[in-house]
């Protein structure tokens, strides 16, 4: 449980904070991932002959959909797709009111280069010090997945990265507010947290759509976001259920035709369920998600299904793990992929872990052209907190 506790502490203020003033009310914490990967082999449509997809020279592999972290075989080892460093600053104005900001500098950040970006910036208020209620307002990551809140705090989970077949959407933040309620369930060992959030977010020249699907500048906006989740934990089992709805608008600017809408105010629903176990030396991770956009009048039936399951065992400082993931759409032309991951984590120093991972990924899409294709990828990452 120590890794989970560490991860949760990253949200209100990172676990090992440095005092920046004498009163201890201003604190600095941080984390880093130095990640490199190499595509060992790959093929598309049953042919291993190199091919081009969009701006990428394949065989290649998508390991980060949000920031289009793509590894290309001909480039050998690449350390510029996922490596990052983040800092979190927290100011406590009182025992019940604080401000938090988290900045991350990425080696690969489309439209931003390596300049730091503000991933989190929010205010937190509780009615009393021991209140079960917490209210927040500002900028947050959308908590679509179990690991959404600390997706880039690599030290918090056993893999080099959570399965990219499941993790990654075009919009991953929201500007708005949330409220959470924490309580013990009766006299049991179970604690429950219920959270609701609302807001919106828009992004010009969205990297996901522009660089992975359309090839021309594409804007994306999620409006009228309304979501809720309920989680429960007893120190061994951890379960979480989530649902969210929003309206999505995807558009492109055509010099001749003006704004062209690929989607306009399209109602969207996302559902998620995770169940994890951390018992003695055994780790089990599971997650399933479903994304729905339906409008029969416009012929829209965009449904994506995602899932992962992983099992690991802790031998002292070593944690080997096997994980399987997959995703698929349900209407033609189908986009689908399944992947197997073998990962090994070595906690060789306090607050620092070295990870090695081997991925075997199969492209099961029904596209008439080569998409990202099959791939075998070797990754290594040094991850830690400070």
PDB file of C-alpha atoms in Angstrom, residues 135-253:
ATOM      1  CA  UNK A 135     -14.314  21.923  -2.016  1.00  0.00           C
ATOM      2  CA  UNK A 136     -11.911  22.839  -4.827  1.00  0.00           C
ATOM      3  CA  UNK A 137     -11.907  25.247  -7.773  1.00  0.00           C
ATOM      4  CA  UNK A 138      -9.411  25.834 -10.580  1.00  0.00           C
ATOM      5  CA  UNK A 139      -7.682  23.593 -13.116  1.00  0.00           C
ATOM      6  CA  UNK A 140      -7.505  19.821 -12.679  1.00  0.00           C
ATOM      7  CA  UNK A 141      -6.951  16.637 -14.621  1.00  0.00           C
ATOM      8  CA  UNK A 142     -10.249  14.977 -15.531  1.00  0.00           C
ATOM      9  CA  UNK A 143     -10.487  11.906 -13.261  1.00  0.00           C
ATOM     10  CA  UNK A 144     -11.603   9.532 -16.014  1.00  0.00           C
ATOM     11  CA  UNK A 145      -9.313   6.700 -14.945  1.00  0.00           C
ATOM     12  CA  UNK A 146      -8.013   5.205 -11.746  1.00  0.00           C
ATOM     13  CA  UNK A 147      -4.543   6.716 -12.315  1.00  0.00           C
ATOM     14  CA  UNK A 148      -5.677   9.977 -13.944  1.00  0.00           C
ATOM     15  CA  UNK A 149      -4.753  12.217 -11.025  1.00  0.00           C
ATOM     16  CA  UNK A 150      -1.150  11.024 -10.908  1.00  0.00           C
ATOM     17  CA  UNK A 151      -0.651   9.672 -14.426  1.00  0.00           C
ATOM     18  CA  UNK A 152       2.710  11.429 -14.732  1.00  0.00           C
ATOM     19  CA  UNK A 153       3.943  10.620 -11.241  1.00  0.00           C
ATOM     20  CA  UNK A 154       5.524   7.392 -12.453  1.00  0.00           C
ATOM     21  CA  UNK A 155       6.810   6.420  -9.018  1.00  0.00           C
ATOM     22  CA  UNK A 156       3.188   5.843  -7.948  1.00  0.00           C
ATOM     23  CA  UNK A 157       2.529   2.745 -10.073  1.00  0.00           C
ATOM     24  CA  UNK A 158       4.353  -0.480 -11.043  1.00  0.00           C
ATOM     25  CA  UNK A 159       4.712   0.012 -14.827  1.00  0.00           C
ATOM     26  CA  UNK A 160       6.846   2.377 -16.890  1.00  0.00           C
ATOM     27  CA  UNK A 161       3.452   3.864 -17.857  1.00  0.00           C
ATOM     28  CA  UNK A 162      -0.184   2.757 -17.450  1.00  0.00           C
ATOM     29  CA  UNK A 163      -1.402   0.839 -20.512  1.00  0.00           C
ATOM     30  CA  UNK A 164      -1.713   3.315 -23.418  1.00  0.00           C
ATOM     31  CA  UNK A 165      -4.513   1.155 -24.851  1.00  0.00           C
ATOM     32  CA  UNK A 166      -6.643   2.460 -21.977  1.00  0.00           C
ATOM     33  CA  UNK A 167      -5.066   5.766 -20.909  1.00  0.00           C
ATOM     34  CA  UNK A 168      -5.258   8.761 -23.204  1.00  0.00           C
ATOM     35  CA  UNK A 169      -7.914  11.086 -24.615  1.00  0.00           C
ATOM     36  CA  UNK A 170      -7.754  14.328 -26.609  1.00  0.00           C
ATOM     37  CA  UNK A 171      -8.930  16.430 -23.641  1.00  0.00           C
ATOM     38  CA  UNK A 172      -7.451  15.524 -20.267  1.00  0.00           C
ATOM     39  CA  UNK A 173      -7.988  18.638 -18.110  1.00  0.00           C
ATOM     40  CA  UNK A 174     -10.874  20.811 -17.037  1.00  0.00           C
ATOM     41  CA  UNK A 175     -11.319  24.272 -15.591  1.00  0.00           C
ATOM     42  CA  UNK A 176     -14.070  24.191 -13.010  1.00  0.00           C
ATOM     43  CA  UNK A 177     -14.870  22.926  -9.532  1.00  0.00           C
ATOM     44  CA  UNK A 178     -15.311  19.733  -7.570  1.00  0.00           C
ATOM     45  CA  UNK A 179     -16.570  18.569  -4.218  1.00  0.00           C
ATOM     46  CA  UNK A 180     -15.675  15.386  -2.350  1.00  0.00           C
ATOM     47  CA  UNK A 181     -16.983  13.627   0.738  1.00  0.00           C
ATOM     48  CA  UNK A 182     -14.990  11.061   2.725  1.00  0.00           C
ATOM     49  CA  UNK A 183     -16.367   8.765   5.378  1.00  0.00           C
ATOM     50  CA  UNK A 184     -15.825   5.468   7.133  1.00  0.00           C
ATOM     51  CA  UNK A 185     -18.435   2.860   6.252  1.00  0.00           C
ATOM     52  CA  UNK A 186     -20.007   1.932   9.569  1.00  0.00           C
ATOM     53  CA  UNK A 187     -17.674   0.063  11.919  1.00  0.00           C
ATOM     54  CA  UNK A 188     -15.896  -1.687   9.035  1.00  0.00           C
ATOM     55  CA  UNK A 189     -12.375  -1.224   7.676  1.00  0.00           C
ATOM     56  CA  UNK A 190     -13.832   0.328   4.527  1.00  0.00           C
ATOM     57  CA  UNK A 191     -13.483   4.035   3.763  1.00  0.00           C
ATOM     58  CA  UNK A 192     -15.509   5.666   0.999  1.00  0.00           C
ATOM     59  CA  UNK A 193     -14.887   8.782  -1.071  1.00  0.00           C
ATOM     60  CA  UNK A 194     -17.576  10.309  -3.296  1.00  0.00           C
ATOM     61  CA  UNK A 195     -16.590  13.074  -5.725  1.00  0.00           C
ATOM     62  CA  UNK A 196     -18.481  15.235  -8.219  1.00  0.00           C
ATOM     63  CA  UNK A 197     -17.000  17.710 -10.696  1.00  0.00           C
ATOM     64  CA  UNK A 198     -18.054  20.160 -13.388  1.00  0.00           C
ATOM     65  CA  UNK A 199     -16.323  22.451 -15.867  1.00  0.00           C
ATOM     66  CA  UNK A 200     -15.059  22.722 -19.440  1.00  0.00           C
ATOM     67  CA  UNK A 201     -11.873  22.831 -21.486  1.00  0.00           C
ATOM     68  CA  UNK A 202     -10.925  23.723 -25.059  1.00  0.00           C
ATOM     69  CA  UNK A 203      -7.676  23.340 -26.956  1.00  0.00           C
ATOM     70  CA  UNK A 204      -6.659  24.814 -30.296  1.00  0.00           C
ATOM     71  CA  UNK A 205      -4.573  22.628 -32.592  1.00  0.00           C
ATOM     72  CA  UNK A 206      -5.244  19.641 -30.355  1.00  0.00           C
ATOM     73  CA  UNK A 207      -2.276  17.270 -30.634  1.00  0.00           C
ATOM     74  CA  UNK A 208      -4.327  14.057 -30.408  1.00  0.00           C
ATOM     75  CA  UNK A 209      -6.567  14.902 -33.366  1.00  0.00           C
ATOM     76  CA  UNK A 210      -4.052  16.947 -35.354  1.00  0.00           C
ATOM     77  CA  UNK A 211      -1.016  14.653 -35.165  1.00  0.00           C
ATOM     78  CA  UNK A 212      -2.614  11.205 -34.832  1.00  0.00           C
ATOM     79  CA  UNK A 213      -5.767  11.319 -36.960  1.00  0.00           C
ATOM     80  CA  UNK A 214      -6.347  14.283 -39.284  1.00  0.00           C
ATOM     81  CA  UNK A 215      -2.942  15.767 -40.087  1.00  0.00           C
ATOM     82  CA  UNK A 216      -4.338  19.314 -40.233  1.00  0.00           C
ATOM     83  CA  UNK A 217      -4.850  21.711 -37.291  1.00  0.00           C
ATOM     84  CA  UNK A 218      -7.919  20.527 -35.407  1.00  0.00           C
ATOM     85  CA  UNK A 219      -9.531  22.175 -32.384  1.00  0.00           C
ATOM     86  CA  UNK A 220     -11.339  20.290 -29.643  1.00  0.00           C
ATOM     87  CA  UNK A 221     -13.616  21.438 -26.840  1.00  0.00           C
ATOM     88  CA  UNK A 222     -15.379  19.581 -24.044  1.00  0.00           C
ATOM     89  CA  UNK A 223     -18.162  21.690 -22.559  1.00  0.00           C
ATOM     90  CA  UNK A 224     -20.772  21.190 -19.849  1.00  0.00           C
ATOM     91  CA  UNK A 225     -18.680  18.514 -18.158  1.00  0.00           C
ATOM     92  CA  UNK A 226     -20.514  16.842 -15.305  1.00  0.00           C
ATOM     93  CA  UNK A 227     -19.023  13.782 -13.618  1.00  0.00           C
ATOM     94  CA  UNK A 228     -19.085  11.759 -10.437  1.00  0.00           C
ATOM     95  CA  UNK A 229     -17.159   8.883  -8.893  1.00  0.00           C
ATOM     96  CA  UNK A 230     -17.409   6.686  -5.828  1.00  0.00           C
ATOM     97  CA  UNK A 231     -14.441   4.749  -4.456  1.00  0.00           C
ATOM     98  CA  UNK A 232     -13.966   2.456  -1.480  1.00  0.00           C
ATOM     99  CA  UNK A 233     -10.819   1.033   0.107  1.00  0.00           C
ATOM    100  CA  UNK A 234     -10.150  -1.284   3.039  1.00  0.00           C
ATOM    101  CA  UNK A 235      -6.366  -1.447   2.841  1.00  0.00           C
ATOM    102  CA  UNK A 236      -6.437  -4.551   0.635  1.00  0.00           C
ATOM    103  CA  UNK A 237      -9.127  -3.968  -1.960  1.00  0.00           C
ATOM    104  CA  UNK A 238      -9.738  -0.719  -3.789  1.00  0.00           C
ATOM    105  CA  UNK A 239     -12.760  -0.267  -6.059  1.00  0.00           C
ATOM    106  CA  UNK A 240     -13.898   2.778  -8.016  1.00  0.00           C
ATOM    107  CA  UNK A 241     -16.861   3.555 -10.274  1.00  0.00           C
ATOM    108  CA  UNK A 242     -17.055   6.673 -12.461  1.00  0.00           C
ATOM    109  CA  UNK A 243     -19.436   8.231 -14.959  1.00  0.00           C
ATOM    110  CA  UNK A 244     -19.214  11.524 -16.819  1.00  0.00           C
ATOM    111  CA  UNK A 245     -21.082  13.369 -19.521  1.00  0.00           C
ATOM    112  CA  UNK A 246     -20.072  16.336 -21.653  1.00  0.00           C
ATOM    113  CA  UNK A 247     -20.613  17.919 -25.058  1.00  0.00           C
ATOM    114  CA  UNK A 248     -17.756  17.701 -27.569  1.00  0.00           C
ATOM    115  CA  UNK A 249     -17.044  20.013 -30.498  1.00  0.00           C
ATOM    116  CA  UNK A 250     -14.286  19.111 -32.966  1.00  0.00           C
ATOM    117  CA  UNK A 251     -13.600  21.673 -35.683  1.00  0.00           C
ATOM    118  CA  UNK A 252     -11.148  22.663 -38.394  1.00  0.00           C
ATOM    119  CA  UNK A 253     -10.607  26.030 -40.064  1.00  0.00           C
TER     120      UNK A 253
END
